[in-house]
Amino acid sequence: MSDPFAASLRASLEAWERQAAAYWDSLIRSPDVLRRISRQANLTLDTTRRVTQTLERAGLPAPASHEGAARELYLLERIAHQLDDLAARIADLESRLDGP
Amino acid sequence: MDPELLERWAGLWDAGLRAIWQQYAAAGESLREQGRALAGQTPASVVYTEGRARVLRYHPLVESPRPVPLLCIPSMINRYYVMDLTPERSLVRFLLRQGIDVYMLDWGTATPPDRYRTLDESIAGVLRRVVGAIRRASGQPAVSLLGYCMGGMMAAVYTVLFPQDVAALVNLAGPVNYHDDGIYSVWTRPEWFDADRLVDTLGNIPANVLNTTFHLVRPTDQLIQALNYWERRDDPAFLRAFAALHLWLNDPTPFPGEIFRKYVKDLYQQNQLILGQFTIHEQRIDLGTIAAPSLTIAARRDHIAPWESVAVLHEMIASQDKALIVLESGHIGMVVGSDAHAKLWPRLAGWLAARSGGESSAPPT
C-alpha cells in the first residue's frame, strides 16, 4: 500500500476507533448491560459448581477433589516459610552477639 | 450500534485493514517469542524464594552502589518485567546506572494451593520476610519501596504496618481510592459483581479470564496496534519494544482467589482504605500515619488507576518530605512509553538517589 494511502487509512481508522471506543465505553458502563452479563456469568458459575459437585459425588476426578490437599499444602508451606524466616533472624542475631 | 459506524468499519476493512489485521494476527506468536528473548534480561541473582515468589537482586552497574536498597513491588496481576522490558527500555537499568541497589519481587505464577493465600499474609507475611531478607543481605536497617499499581497500594500499607522497615516510599500509579469513574470501579460494583461466587467456584481467577477483561476495556485499540505493527514492521528498534510489550500485555498470571476476594470486596466495593476501615490481620490501616519520605506518581491519562485516586495519597500522608508528580501519560506508558526515559525516570531516580545514601547524587544520565 502506498504511503499516502496508509496515511489516509490511519486517519480514517483513528477517527473511527475513537468513536467506536466511546460507544463501547458507554455500553460497558451501562447498568442494564452489566446486570445482564452478571446474570449470565452467575449462571455459568453455578453450573460449573453443580458439575464439579456431581463429579465429586460420583467419585470421579474433579477440581474440588484436590481442595483439601491444596489448603493443607498452603498451610504447610506457610509454616515452613515462617520457620525459615525465624531461623534466619536467629542466625542474624547470633552473628551480631558473637561480634567481629 | 450506530449503522454509520458499522458502514465505516466495513469500508475500512475492505480498504486494506483486513490484510493488515491478518498480518498482525499471524505475527502474534513470533512477536511473543521475540518478546521473551528481550524482556527481563537485566542480569540478576535470585536472593530469596518463598513459594512461587522470588526476589531478584540486580547486578550493580556502578562500582559502589548507594547503601539503601530499593525493593520494586509489582502488581500481582501482571508480570514484574514491565519494569525491565527490554535492555533499551528498562526502568531497572536506569536506576542501576544511578547507583541504586535494585531488588525486584517476582510474585510468580499462582498454583492451586495459592488460592488460600491472603492479602494479609502477602503484605504482613511474605513482604515482611522479603524485606527482612534484603535488610540482612544489605546490612541496612531500612529499605526503600517502589510499588507499581497494586504494588503501590501494598507498599503504602506495608509502610503503615512496619514504618521502621521503610527508608522511603514510592507509589507509582497505585490507587488508594477505589470509588471513581475508572472502568474497574464500575465493573466491580456489588450490584452486579459477585466476588464470592467467582472465587468460591474458580479458586484462583484464571489468567485468560483476566486477560480478556483487560482487552475488553478498549478492544478497538488492537486495530491501532495492528496498524502500528504493519507500518513499522521493518524497523528493528520499534519491533523490539513492540514485541516485548505485546508479550507483557498477553502474559497475565492467575490471581490468587482469597487475595482477589479481599481486593475486590474491601477495596473496590467498600473503599475501606481511604475511609480508614481497611485492616491487615485486624490492624487498622491509617495512611495518615505514613511519615517516611514519599513520592507519589500518577498519570493524567491513566484509565486503570485514575490519577486523582492515586494522587490523594500525597494529601493524606504525614510525611514532611513528600512530593507528587502527575505525568501526561497513561498507566503503562508512564513506565515503558517511548518518552518514559525523559518524563519519569530521571525524576524518580534523582529523588531516590538523594535518599539512598552514599555520594551526593549526580544528575541522572
GROMACS .gro file of N, CA, C and O in nm, chain B residues 126-241:
model
  464
  226VAL      N    1   0.463  -1.245   5.365
  226VAL     CA    2   0.560  -1.261   5.256
  226VAL      C    3   0.647  -1.136   5.239
  226VAL      O    4   0.771  -1.142   5.239
  227LEU      N    5   0.578  -1.021   5.228
  227LEU     CA    6   0.653  -0.897   5.203
  227LEU      C    7   0.745  -0.865   5.321
  227LEU      O    8   0.859  -0.820   5.303
  228ARG      N    9   0.698  -0.893   5.440
  228ARG     CA   10   0.780  -0.869   5.560
  228ARG      C   11   0.905  -0.956   5.557
  228ARG      O   12   1.015  -0.910   5.589
  229ARG      N   13   0.888  -1.081   5.518
  229ARG     CA   14   1.004  -1.171   5.513
  229ARG      C   15   1.099  -1.131   5.401
  229ARG      O   16   1.221  -1.140   5.414
  230VAL      N   17   1.044  -1.085   5.290
  230VAL     CA   18   1.127  -1.037   5.179
  230VAL      C   19   1.210  -0.917   5.224
  230VAL      O   20   1.332  -0.912   5.201
  231VAL      N   21   1.145  -0.821   5.286
  231VAL     CA   22   1.217  -0.702   5.334
  231VAL      C   23   1.322  -0.742   5.436
  231VAL      O   24   1.435  -0.691   5.435
  232GLY      N   25   1.287  -0.836   5.522
  232GLY     CA   26   1.384  -0.884   5.622
  232GLY      C   27   1.507  -0.945   5.555
  232GLY      O   28   1.621  -0.920   5.595
  233ALA      N   29   1.484  -1.023   5.452
  233ALA     CA   30   1.594  -1.087   5.381
  233ALA      C   31   1.684  -0.981   5.315
  233ALA      O   32   1.807  -0.993   5.315
  234ILE      N   33   1.622  -0.877   5.259
  234ILE     CA   34   1.700  -0.771   5.195
  234ILE      C   35   1.777  -0.691   5.299
  234ILE      O   36   1.893  -0.652   5.277
  235ARG      N   37   1.716  -0.665   5.412
  235ARG     CA   38   1.787  -0.594   5.519
  235ARG      C   39   1.909  -0.673   5.564
  235ARG      O   40   2.018  -0.617   5.584
  236ARG      N   41   1.894  -0.805   5.577
  236ARG     CA   42   2.008  -0.886   5.620
  236ARG      C   43   2.114  -0.889   5.512
  236ARG      O   44   2.233  -0.877   5.540
  237ALA      N   45   2.072  -0.902   5.386
  237ALA     CA   46   2.169  -0.911   5.275
  237ALA      C   47   2.246  -0.780   5.259
  237ALA      O   48   2.365  -0.780   5.226
  238SER      N   49   2.177  -0.668   5.280
  238SER     CA   50   2.239  -0.538   5.255
  238SER      C   51   2.304  -0.479   5.379
  238SER      O   52   2.385  -0.386   5.369
  239GLY      N   53   2.266  -0.532   5.495
  239GLY     CA   54   2.318  -0.474   5.619
  239GLY      C   55   2.254  -0.340   5.654
  239GLY      O   56   2.302  -0.269   5.743
  240GLN      N   57   2.148  -0.304   5.583
  240GLN     CA   58   2.081  -0.177   5.608
  240GLN      C   59   1.959  -0.198   5.697
  240GLN      O   60   1.888  -0.298   5.683
  241PRO      N   61   1.932  -0.102   5.786
  241PRO     CA   62   1.817  -0.118   5.876
  241PRO      C   63   1.684  -0.099   5.807
  241PRO      O   64   1.581  -0.143   5.856
  242ALA      N   65   1.684  -0.027   5.693
  242ALA     CA   66   1.558   0.001   5.625
  242ALA      C   67   1.578  -0.003   5.474
  242ALA      O   68   1.690   0.013   5.423
  243VAL      N   69   1.468  -0.024   5.406
  243VAL     CA   70   1.467  -0.047   5.261
  243VAL      C   71   1.370   0.052   5.197
  243VAL      O   72   1.265   0.079   5.255
  244SER      N   73   1.403   0.105   5.082
  244SER     CA   74   1.305   0.186   5.009
  244SER      C   75   1.214   0.094   4.930
  244SER      O   76   1.257  -0.011   4.881
  245LEU      N   77   1.087   0.134   4.919
  245LEU     CA   78   0.989   0.055   4.847
  245LEU      C   79   0.936   0.133   4.727
  245LEU      O   80   0.901   0.250   4.740
  246LEU      N   81   0.930   0.067   4.612
  246LEU     CA   82   0.870   0.125   4.492
  246LEU      C   83   0.761   0.029   4.447
  246LEU      O   84   0.790  -0.078   4.396
  247GLY      N   85   0.636   0.068   4.470
  247GLY     CA   86   0.524  -0.018   4.432
  247GLY      C   87   0.456   0.036   4.308
  247GLY      O   88   0.428   0.156   4.300
  248TYR      N   89   0.428  -0.053   4.213
  248TYR     CA   90   0.363  -0.012   4.087
  248TYR      C   91   0.223  -0.070   4.085
  248TYR      O   92   0.202  -0.189   4.108
  249CYS      N   93   0.125   0.014   4.061
  249CYS     CA   94  -0.015  -0.027   4.051
  249CYS      C   95  -0.058  -0.091   4.182
  249CYS      O   96  -0.045  -0.029   4.289
  250MET      N   97  -0.107  -0.215   4.182
  250MET     CA   98  -0.148  -0.280   4.308
  250MET      C   99  -0.030  -0.285   4.405
  250MET      O  100  -0.049  -0.278   4.527
  251GLY      N  101   0.089  -0.296   4.350
  251GLY     CA  102   0.209  -0.295   4.435
  251GLY      C  103   0.225  -0.165   4.511
  251GLY      O  104   0.282  -0.164   4.621
  252GLY      N  105   0.176  -0.055   4.454
  252GLY     CA  106   0.183   0.074   4.522
  252GLY      C  107   0.095   0.075   4.646
  252GLY      O  108   0.134   0.126   4.752
  253MET      N  109  -0.023   0.017   4.633
  253MET     CA  110  -0.112   0.006   4.749
  253MET      C  111  -0.046  -0.081   4.855
  253MET      O  112  -0.045  -0.046   4.974
  254MET      N  113   0.013  -0.191   4.813
  254MET     CA  114   0.076  -0.283   4.909
  254MET      C  115   0.193  -0.216   4.979
  254MET      O  116   0.213  -0.234   5.100
  255ALA      N  117   0.271  -0.140   4.904
  255ALA     CA  118   0.385  -0.070   4.963
  255ALA      C  119   0.339   0.033   5.066
  255ALA      O  120   0.399   0.048   5.173
  256ALA      N  121   0.231   0.105   5.034
  256ALA     CA  122   0.179   0.204   5.128
  256ALA      C  123   0.127   0.138   5.255
  256ALA      O  124   0.155   0.183   5.367
  257VAL      N  125   0.054   0.030   5.239
  257VAL     CA  126   0.001  -0.042   5.355
  257VAL      C  127   0.115  -0.098   5.439
  257VAL      O  128   0.114  -0.091   5.562
  258TYR      N  129   0.217  -0.152   5.374
  258TYR     CA  130   0.334  -0.205   5.445
  258TYR      C  131   0.400  -0.095   5.527
  258TYR      O  132   0.442  -0.117   5.641
  259THR      N  133   0.408   0.024   5.469
  259THR     CA  134   0.473   0.136   5.539
  259THR      C  135   0.397   0.176   5.666
  259THR      O  136   0.456   0.218   5.765
  260VAL      N  137   0.265   0.161   5.663
  260VAL     CA  138   0.185   0.187   5.784
  260VAL      C  139   0.215   0.081   5.890
  260VAL      O  140   0.231   0.111   6.007
  261LEU      N  141   0.222  -0.044   5.846
  261LEU     CA  142   0.239  -0.155   5.940
  261LEU      C  143   0.379  -0.160   6.000
  261LEU      O  144   0.395  -0.190   6.118
  262PHE      N  145   0.478  -0.136   5.916
  262PHE     CA  146   0.618  -0.155   5.959
  262PHE      C  147   0.701  -0.033   5.921
  262PHE      O  148   0.794  -0.042   5.840
  263PRO      N  149   0.672   0.082   5.979
  263PRO     CA  150   0.741   0.205   5.939
  263PRO      C  151   0.892   0.199   5.961
  263PRO      O  152   0.967   0.262   5.886
  264GLN      N  153   0.935   0.121   6.057
  264GLN     CA  154   1.078   0.111   6.086
  264GLN      C  155   1.155   0.043   5.974
  264GLN      O  156   1.277   0.055   5.964
  265ASP      N  157   1.084  -0.032   5.890
  265ASP     CA  158   1.150  -0.105   5.780
  265ASP      C  159   1.170  -0.020   5.656
  265ASP      O  160   1.240  -0.062   5.564
  266VAL      N  161   1.103   0.095   5.648
  266VAL     CA  162   1.091   0.168   5.521
  266VAL      C  163   1.172   0.297   5.524
  266VAL      O  164   1.144   0.388   5.602
  267ALA      N  165   1.270   0.305   5.436
  267ALA     CA  166   1.351   0.426   5.424
  267ALA      C  167   1.280   0.532   5.343
  267ALA      O  168   1.287   0.651   5.372
  268ALA      N  169   1.212   0.491   5.238
  268ALA     CA  170   1.137   0.583   5.152
  268ALA      C  171   1.030   0.502   5.078
  268ALA      O  172   1.047   0.382   5.054
  269LEU      N  173   0.922   0.572   5.044
  269LEU     CA  174   0.810   0.506   4.977
  269LEU      C  175   0.783   0.575   4.844
  269LEU      O  176   0.770   0.697   4.839
  270VAL      N  177   0.777   0.494   4.737
  270VAL     CA  178   0.736   0.547   4.608
  270VAL      C  179   0.609   0.472   4.565
  270VAL      O  180   0.610   0.350   4.554
  271ASN      N  181   0.502   0.548   4.546
  271ASN     CA  182   0.378   0.490   4.495
  271ASN      C  183   0.365   0.528   4.348
  271ASN      O  184   0.339   0.644   4.315
  272LEU      N  185   0.384   0.431   4.262
  272LEU     CA  186   0.379   0.453   4.118
  272LEU      C  187   0.245   0.400   4.066
  272LEU      O  188   0.227   0.279   4.051
  273ALA      N  189   0.151   0.491   4.047
  273ALA     CA  190   0.020   0.457   3.989
  273ALA      C  191  -0.057   0.356   4.073
  273ALA      O  192  -0.130   0.271   4.016
  274GLY      N  193  -0.041   0.360   4.203
  274GLY     CA  194  -0.118   0.270   4.289
  274GLY      C  195  -0.235   0.344   4.351
  274GLY      O  196  -0.215   0.437   4.429
  275PRO      N  197  -0.359   0.306   4.316
  275PRO     CA  198  -0.472   0.379   4.373
  275PRO      C  199  -0.490   0.349   4.521
  275PRO      O  200  -0.464   0.237   4.566
  276VAL      N  201  -0.535   0.449   4.596
  276VAL     CA  202  -0.576   0.425   4.734
  276VAL      C  203  -0.724   0.460   4.751
  276VAL      O  204  -0.784   0.427   4.853
  277ASN      N  205  -0.780   0.526   4.653
  277ASN     CA  206  -0.925   0.546   4.646
  277ASN      C  207  -0.977   0.460   4.532
  277ASN      O  208  -0.921   0.462   4.423
  278TYR      N  209  -1.081   0.382   4.561
  278TYR     CA  210  -1.129   0.288   4.461
  278TYR      C  211  -1.271   0.320   4.412
  278TYR      O  212  -1.327   0.246   4.333
  279HIS      N  213  -1.327   0.428   4.460
  279HIS     CA  214  -1.458   0.471   4.410
  279HIS      C  215  -1.436   0.593   4.322
  279HIS      O  216  -1.425   0.706   4.370
  280ASP      N  217  -1.426   0.568   4.194
  280ASP     CA  218  -1.406   0.675   4.097
  280ASP      C  219  -1.476   0.633   3.969
  280ASP      O  220  -1.551   0.535   3.970
  281ASP      N  221  -1.453   0.707   3.862
  281ASP     CA  222  -1.522   0.669   3.738
  281ASP      C  223  -1.436   0.579   3.649
  281ASP      O  224  -1.465   0.563   3.531
  282GLY      N  225  -1.329   0.523   3.708
  282GLY     CA  226  -1.250   0.426   3.634
  282GLY      C  227  -1.331   0.302   3.603
  282GLY      O  228  -1.424   0.267   3.677
  283ILE      N  229  -1.299   0.234   3.495
  283ILE     CA  230  -1.382   0.123   3.450
  283ILE      C  231  -1.385   0.008   3.550
  283ILE      O  232  -1.488  -0.059   3.568
  284TYR      N  233  -1.273  -0.016   3.619
  284TYR     CA  234  -1.273  -0.129   3.714
  284TYR      C  235  -1.359  -0.098   3.836
  284TYR      O  236  -1.418  -0.188   3.896
  285SER      N  237  -1.366   0.029   3.872
  285SER     CA  238  -1.454   0.068   3.981
  285SER      C  239  -1.599   0.042   3.943
  285SER      O  240  -1.680  -0.002   4.024
  286VAL      N  241  -1.633   0.068   3.817
  286VAL     CA  242  -1.769   0.044   3.769
  286VAL      C  243  -1.798  -0.105   3.763
  286VAL      O  244  -1.901  -0.154   3.809
  287TRP      N  245  -1.708  -0.180   3.704
  287TRP     CA  246  -1.733  -0.323   3.682
  287TRP      C  247  -1.745  -0.403   3.811
  287TRP      O  248  -1.812  -0.506   3.813
  288THR      N  249  -1.680  -0.360   3.917
  288THR     CA  250  -1.677  -0.441   4.040
  288THR      C  251  -1.785  -0.401   4.139
  288THR      O  252  -1.785  -0.448   4.252
  289ARG      N  253  -1.877  -0.316   4.100
  289ARG     CA  254  -1.982  -0.275   4.195
  289ARG      C  255  -2.062  -0.397   4.242
  289ARG      O  256  -2.094  -0.485   4.161
  290PRO      N  257  -2.097  -0.400   4.371
  290PRO     CA  258  -2.163  -0.518   4.426
  290PRO      C  259  -2.300  -0.546   4.363
  290PRO      O  260  -2.350  -0.658   4.371
  291GLU      N  261  -2.361  -0.444   4.301
  291GLU     CA  262  -2.491  -0.466   4.237
  291GLU      C  263  -2.484  -0.573   4.128
  291GLU      O  264  -2.583  -0.640   4.098
  292TRP      N  265  -2.367  -0.586   4.067
  292TRP     CA  266  -2.357  -0.685   3.960
  292TRP      C  267  -2.230  -0.768   3.964
  292TRP      O  268  -2.211  -0.853   3.878
  293PHE      N  269  -2.144  -0.746   4.059
  293PHE     CA  270  -2.021  -0.826   4.063
  293PHE      C  271  -2.016  -0.905   4.194
  293PHE      O  272  -2.004  -0.847   4.301
  294ASP      N  273  -2.029  -1.038   4.182
  294ASP     CA  274  -2.030  -1.125   4.299
  294ASP      C  275  -1.893  -1.192   4.312
  294ASP      O  276  -1.869  -1.299   4.257
  295ALA      N  277  -1.806  -1.127   4.389
  295ALA     CA  278  -1.669  -1.178   4.404
  295ALA      C  279  -1.668  -1.313   4.475
  295ALA      O  280  -1.589  -1.402   4.444
  296ASP      N  281  -1.758  -1.329   4.573
  296ASP     CA  282  -1.762  -1.454   4.649
  296ASP      C  283  -1.794  -1.572   4.558
  296ASP      O  284  -1.731  -1.677   4.563
  297ARG      N  285  -1.895  -1.552   4.474
  297ARG     CA  286  -1.935  -1.660   4.382
  297ARG      C  287  -1.820  -1.697   4.290
  297ARG      O  288  -1.796  -1.815   4.261
  298LEU      N  289  -1.749  -1.596   4.242
  298LEU     CA  290  -1.640  -1.618   4.148
  298LEU      C  291  -1.527  -1.698   4.214
  298LEU      O  292  -1.480  -1.800   4.161
  299VAL      N  293  -1.486  -1.654   4.332
  299VAL     CA  294  -1.374  -1.719   4.400
  299VAL      C  295  -1.414  -1.857   4.450
  299VAL      O  296  -1.338  -1.954   4.437
  300ASP      N  297  -1.535  -1.870   4.505
  300ASP     CA  298  -1.580  -2.000   4.557
  300ASP      C  299  -1.590  -2.104   4.446
  300ASP      O  300  -1.575  -2.224   4.471
  301THR      N  301  -1.615  -2.059   4.325
  301THR     CA  302  -1.628  -2.153   4.213
  301THR      C  303  -1.494  -2.181   4.147
  301THR      O  304  -1.462  -2.296   4.117
  302LEU      N  305  -1.417  -2.075   4.122
  302LEU     CA  306  -1.296  -2.092   4.042
  302LEU      C  307  -1.169  -2.106   4.124
  302LEU      O  308  -1.067  -2.151   4.073
  303GLY      N  309  -1.172  -2.062   4.248
  303GLY     CA  310  -1.047  -2.058   4.324
  303GLY      C  311  -0.964  -1.941   4.275
  303GLY      O  312  -1.007  -1.827   4.284
  304ASN      N  313  -0.845  -1.970   4.221
  304ASN     CA  314  -0.767  -1.863   4.158
  304ASN      C  315  -0.842  -1.814   4.035
  304ASN      O  316  -0.903  -1.893   3.962
  305ILE      N  317  -0.838  -1.682   4.013
  305ILE     CA  318  -0.902  -1.629   3.893
  305ILE      C  319  -0.810  -1.659   3.775
  305ILE      O  320  -0.694  -1.616   3.773
  306PRO      N  321  -0.858  -1.734   3.677
  306PRO     CA  322  -0.770  -1.779   3.568
  306PRO      C  323  -0.709  -1.663   3.490
  306PRO      O  324  -0.773  -1.559   3.469
  307ALA      N  325  -0.587  -1.683   3.444
  307ALA     CA  326  -0.515  -1.579   3.370
  307ALA      C  327  -0.591  -1.539   3.244
  307ALA      O  328  -0.594  -1.421   3.209
  308ASN      N  329  -0.652  -1.635   3.174
  308ASN     CA  330  -0.720  -1.598   3.050
  308ASN      C  331  -0.846  -1.515   3.077
  308ASN      O  332  -0.884  -1.432   2.994
  309VAL      N  333  -0.908  -1.535   3.192
  309VAL     CA  334  -1.023  -1.451   3.228
  309VAL      C  335  -0.977  -1.308   3.252
  309VAL      O  336  -1.039  -1.212   3.202
  310LEU      N  337  -0.868  -1.293   3.324
  310LEU     CA  338  -0.814  -1.159   3.349
  310LEU      C  339  -0.772  -1.092   3.219
  310LEU      O  340  -0.801  -0.974   3.197
  311ASN      N  341  -0.704  -1.169   3.134
  311ASN     CA  342  -0.655  -1.112   3.008
  311ASN      C  343  -0.771  -1.062   2.923
  311ASN      O  344  -0.764  -0.956   2.861
  312THR      N  345  -0.879  -1.138   2.921
  312THR     CA  346  -0.996  -1.098   2.844
  312THR      C  347  -1.054  -0.968   2.898
  312THR      O  348  -1.089  -0.878   2.820
  313THR      N  349  -1.063  -0.957   3.029
  313THR     CA  350  -1.120  -0.834   3.084
  313THR      C  351  -1.031  -0.713   3.054
  313THR      O  352  -1.081  -0.604   3.030
  314PHE      N  353  -0.899  -0.734   3.055
  314PHE     CA  354  -0.811  -0.621   3.022
  314PHE      C  355  -0.840  -0.571   2.881
  314PHE      O  356  -0.850  -0.452   2.856
  315HIS      N  357  -0.850  -0.666   2.788
  315HIS     CA  358  -0.872  -0.628   2.649
  315HIS      C  359  -1.010  -0.570   2.626
  315HIS      O  360  -1.031  -0.493   2.533
  316LEU      N  361  -1.106  -0.609   2.710
  316LEU     CA  362  -1.243  -0.558   2.693
  316LEU      C  363  -1.256  -0.411   2.731
  316LEU      O  364  -1.356  -0.349   2.699
  317VAL      N  365  -1.158  -0.355   2.797
  317VAL     CA  366  -1.165  -0.214   2.833
  317VAL      C  367  -1.172  -0.129   2.706
  317VAL      O  368  -1.251  -0.036   2.695
  318ARG      N  369  -1.090  -0.164   2.608
  318ARG     CA  370  -1.090  -0.090   2.481
  318ARG      C  371  -1.045  -0.185   2.370
  318ARG      O  372  -0.931  -0.176   2.322
  319PRO      N  373  -1.131  -0.276   2.329
  319PRO     CA  374  -1.090  -0.379   2.232
  319PRO      C  375  -1.047  -0.322   2.098
  319PRO      O  376  -0.967  -0.383   2.028
  320THR      N  377  -1.100  -0.206   2.061
  320THR     CA  378  -1.066  -0.149   1.931
  320THR      C  379  -0.921  -0.102   1.924
  320THR      O  380  -0.868  -0.080   1.815
  321ASP      N  381  -0.856  -0.091   2.041
  321ASP     CA  382  -0.716  -0.047   2.040
  321ASP      C  383  -0.628  -0.147   1.967
  321ASP      O  384  -0.523  -0.111   1.912
  322GLN      N  385  -0.672  -0.275   1.964
  322GLN     CA  386  -0.594  -0.378   1.894
  322GLN      C  387  -0.578  -0.345   1.745
  322GLN      O  388  -0.478  -0.380   1.683
  323LEU      N  389  -0.678  -0.277   1.689
  323LEU     CA  390  -0.669  -0.240   1.548
  323LEU      C  391  -0.560  -0.135   1.526
  323LEU      O  392  -0.486  -0.140   1.427
  324ILE      N  393  -0.549  -0.042   1.619
  324ILE     CA  394  -0.443   0.059   1.610
  324ILE      C  395  -0.307  -0.008   1.625
  324ILE      O  396  -0.212   0.025   1.555
  325GLN      N  397  -0.301  -0.105   1.717
  325GLN     CA  398  -0.174  -0.178   1.735
  325GLN      C  399  -0.137  -0.254   1.608
  325GLN      O  400  -0.019  -0.261   1.570
  326ALA      N  401  -0.238  -0.311   1.543
  326ALA     CA  402  -0.212  -0.383   1.418
  326ALA      C  403  -0.155  -0.288   1.312
  326ALA      O  404  -0.061  -0.322   1.239
  327LEU      N  405  -0.212  -0.168   1.306
  327LEU     CA  406  -0.164  -0.071   1.207
  327LEU      C  407  -0.023  -0.024   1.243
  327LEU      O  408   0.062  -0.009   1.155
  328ASN      N  409   0.001  -0.002   1.372
  328ASN     CA  410   0.135   0.038   1.417
  328ASN      C  411   0.236  -0.067   1.375
  328ASN      O  412   0.344  -0.035   1.322
  329TYR      N  413   0.202  -0.193   1.398
  329TYR     CA  414   0.293  -0.304   1.363
  329TYR      C  415   0.318  -0.307   1.212
  329TYR      O  416   0.432  -0.316   1.166
  330TRP      N  417   0.209  -0.298   1.137
  330TRP     CA  418   0.221  -0.307   0.990
  330TRP      C  419   0.308  -0.195   0.935
  330TRP      O  420   0.392  -0.216   0.849
  331GLU      N  421   0.291  -0.073   0.987
  331GLU     CA  422   0.365   0.042   0.935
  331GLU      C  423   0.514   0.033   0.967
  331GLU      O  424   0.597   0.082   0.891
  332ARG      N  425   0.549  -0.028   1.080
  332ARG     CA  426   0.689  -0.023   1.124
  332ARG      C  427   0.750  -0.161   1.142
  332ARG      O  428   0.847  -0.178   1.215
  333ARG      N  429   0.694  -0.259   1.072
  333ARG     CA  430   0.738  -0.397   1.090
  333ARG      C  431   0.881  -0.421   1.042
  333ARG      O  432   0.942  -0.521   1.074
  334ASP      N  433   0.934  -0.328   0.964
  334ASP     CA  434   1.073  -0.342   0.918
  334ASP      C  435   1.168  -0.255   0.998
  334ASP      O  436   1.285  -0.238   0.960
  335ASP      N  437   1.122  -0.197   1.106
  335ASP     CA  438   1.205  -0.113   1.193
  335ASP      C  439   1.246  -0.195   1.315
  335ASP      O  440   1.166  -0.214   1.406
  336PRO      N  441   1.370  -0.245   1.319
  336PRO     CA  442   1.411  -0.335   1.428
  336PRO      C  443   1.398  -0.272   1.567
  336PRO      O  444   1.357  -0.340   1.662
  337ALA      N  445   1.432  -0.143   1.578
  337ALA     CA  446   1.426  -0.079   1.710
  337ALA      C  447   1.282  -0.074   1.759
  337ALA      O  448   1.252  -0.102   1.876
  338PHE      N  449   1.190  -0.039   1.670
  338PHE     CA  450   1.048  -0.035   1.707
  338PHE      C  451   1.000  -0.173   1.746
  338PHE      O  452   0.930  -0.192   1.845
  339LEU      N  453   1.039  -0.274   1.666
  339LEU     CA  454   0.988  -0.410   1.689
  339LEU      C  455   1.031  -0.465   1.823
  339LEU      O  456   0.957  -0.542   1.885
  340ARG      N  457   1.151  -0.428   1.868
  340ARG     CA  458   1.199  -0.480   1.996
  340ARG      C  459   1.104  -0.438   2.109
  340ARG      O  460   1.057  -0.522   2.188
  341ALA      N  461   1.076  -0.309   2.116
  341ALA     CA  462   0.987  -0.262   2.222
  341ALA      C  463   0.845  -0.313   2.201
  341ALA      O  464   0.777  -0.351   2.297
   0.00000   0.00000   0.00000
